[in-house]
Amino acid sequence: MPHTKRRRLVTTALAVALGATTLAACGSGDDSKSESGPVSLTYWTWTPGMDKVVDLWNKGPGKKDQITVTVKKQASGDTLVTKILTAHKAKKAPDLVQAEYQALPTLVSNDALADISQQVGDIKRKFADGVWQQTTLGTNAVYAVPQDIGPMMFYYRADLFKKYGLTVPTTWEQFAETARQLKKKAPDKDLTTFSANDSGLFAGLAQQAGAKWWTASGGKWKVAIDDTATQKVATFWGGLVKEGVIDNQPMYTPAWNKALDTGKQLAWVSAVWAPGTLTTAAPDTKGKWAMAPLPQWSATEDVTGSWGGSSTAVTTDSAHKEAAAKFAAWLNTDHDALNALAKDGGIYPASTSAQLSGAFSNPPDYFSNQADFYTKAADIAKTTAPSAWGPNVNVAYTSFNDAFGSAAKNKSDFAAALKTMQDATVADMKKQGFGVSQ
């Protein structure tokens, strides 16, 4: 099928308004027939320790079902997406792939992922609605099984908040006021920083505010990166940077690590995986941090965004989609598998039942002072807002880094940077042959 025509069909199928039940797929094959006899599957993944997890399958359920899975370790991010698409063009993609949620539309629009809704059974109930939605792309199809998630939270130095008489903010308005109060009391310190290197963080904040950057209707995509919700987020953070009450330096640098470890920065807007980063970035402050829900735009709201997370998908090239889907469901819902994923892979599971058991019965060692860390994390995860990803997230993210990087450095207009991001994303979609509505 011609490149542009396939994209048009996929876009049409993605539109919720059309009531699509599946995404149009060319040459995806018939997976309705029953599979029997030994089956060998290949799984591309970057998760550490996945070999150990897969061994549980190969020696247990997989052995019983005569389904063997072989792990092939890969790089993550755009590198893996490119490798999958290259393999798919040659019809040699693996049976299973680990895919970040924002990469799913790209893979689906290239007809690389199979709809496994008929093979995974009734597992939707095992995940929060906002998480499950990311694997369906707003249709009745299922393109992957959620594996891990990154619900966003607010981390702060409890000892320094007490020292400076600060109250943990529950709204973004209070967050801004807390930043101002700290700057008055301790001019050499900052509440936090705005990092223009972290597009995923900004996307999660926009998600929390209600943004839906990509939607499809009437056979066309609508790009709304500069919508009202995201403008609100951009203006808020840009205002704090311009005012000078928060820092404007990137994260994950030696300077940032030092700022956290010495108390120059008192807080970090991050996700559930933050303890692992803090352990390395700020080792001297272990036991001095606490976690709270993300501040809200309204005191009556209770919603969070996502920063990170991935899923397990079955490719259209697989000759054993039923067997592959069975493994994907087991990997992300089985008690023993999820415990092993947490222990050996260091993930925070998407499965709601696993978030309070096994490896999550006790708080992270870095947060041993907060006994309810994972109980609170599970409650926050349930409030994850739905997201709306599109087929060229990589272009939007690159544009963010460039435009917001300049705006943060110069303390200039974040709204203008947002428009640059919007325009670059739309231009790229049109260049690729997608129909784009205004």
XYZ file of N, CA and C in Angstrom, residues 23 33 35 41 51 59 72 82 86 114 138 145 186 193 200 211 217 219 305 320 324 337 348 352 375 397 404 433 435:
87
model
N -7.328 -0.260 13.762
C -6.583 0.574 12.831
C -6.425 -0.191 11.528
N -6.255 -18.060 13.600
C -6.084 -19.508 13.689
C -5.344 -19.897 14.968
N -2.732 -21.728 17.412
C -1.343 -22.130 17.277
C -1.094 -23.360 18.134
N 9.822 -17.273 20.223
C 9.573 -15.843 20.052
C 10.825 -15.042 20.397
N 16.279 -10.903 31.134
C 16.603 -12.318 30.939
C 16.096 -13.169 32.102
N 10.538 -21.484 31.987
C 10.540 -22.667 32.851
C 9.165 -22.976 33.434
N 16.496 -10.123 23.322
C 17.561 -9.445 22.589
C 17.629 -8.021 23.121
N 13.608 3.485 15.457
C 14.180 3.456 14.106
C 14.569 2.043 13.709
N 12.994 -0.097 10.607
C 13.896 -0.604 9.570
C 13.701 -2.107 9.390
N 0.604 -5.045 15.866
C -0.649 -5.767 15.672
C -1.680 -5.386 16.731
N -7.163 5.499 21.687
C -8.525 6.003 21.566
C -9.450 5.152 20.721
N 0.496 -4.000 25.811
C 0.089 -4.182 27.204
C 0.966 -3.268 28.053
N 16.004 33.174 51.644
C 17.346 32.657 51.334
C 17.647 32.951 49.861
N 14.306 24.081 39.472
C 14.762 24.644 38.203
C 13.795 24.272 37.092
N 10.004 15.444 28.117
C 9.047 14.530 28.732
C 8.423 15.106 29.980
N -3.975 19.035 28.481
C -3.567 19.145 27.078
C -3.704 17.810 26.351
N -9.512 13.225 13.724
C -10.941 13.281 13.425
C -11.120 13.543 11.933
N -10.423 11.824 9.426
C -9.326 11.420 8.566
C -8.113 12.315 8.641
N 0.240 13.913 35.784
C 0.711 13.602 34.451
C 1.678 12.430 34.495
N 3.507 -15.631 15.086
C 2.871 -16.266 16.247
C 2.277 -15.197 17.159
N 2.602 -14.650 21.249
C 3.298 -13.435 21.679
C 2.417 -12.609 22.610
N 6.066 -12.469 37.827
C 6.752 -11.738 36.766
C 6.943 -10.275 37.158
N 8.572 0.515 37.880
C 7.362 0.710 38.671
C 6.219 0.212 37.799
N -2.035 -2.192 38.635
C -2.378 -1.568 39.912
C -2.197 -2.525 41.085
N 2.336 3.524 49.070
C 0.876 3.629 49.212
C 0.406 4.922 48.579
N 9.605 16.894 20.457
C 10.547 16.927 21.580
C 11.850 17.648 21.200
N 12.714 25.985 23.755
C 12.636 26.279 25.179
C 14.032 26.417 25.795
N 3.343 13.436 4.893
C 2.169 12.992 4.165
C 0.934 12.782 4.989
N -2.485 13.982 6.811
C -3.481 15.033 6.685
C -3.561 15.775 8.006
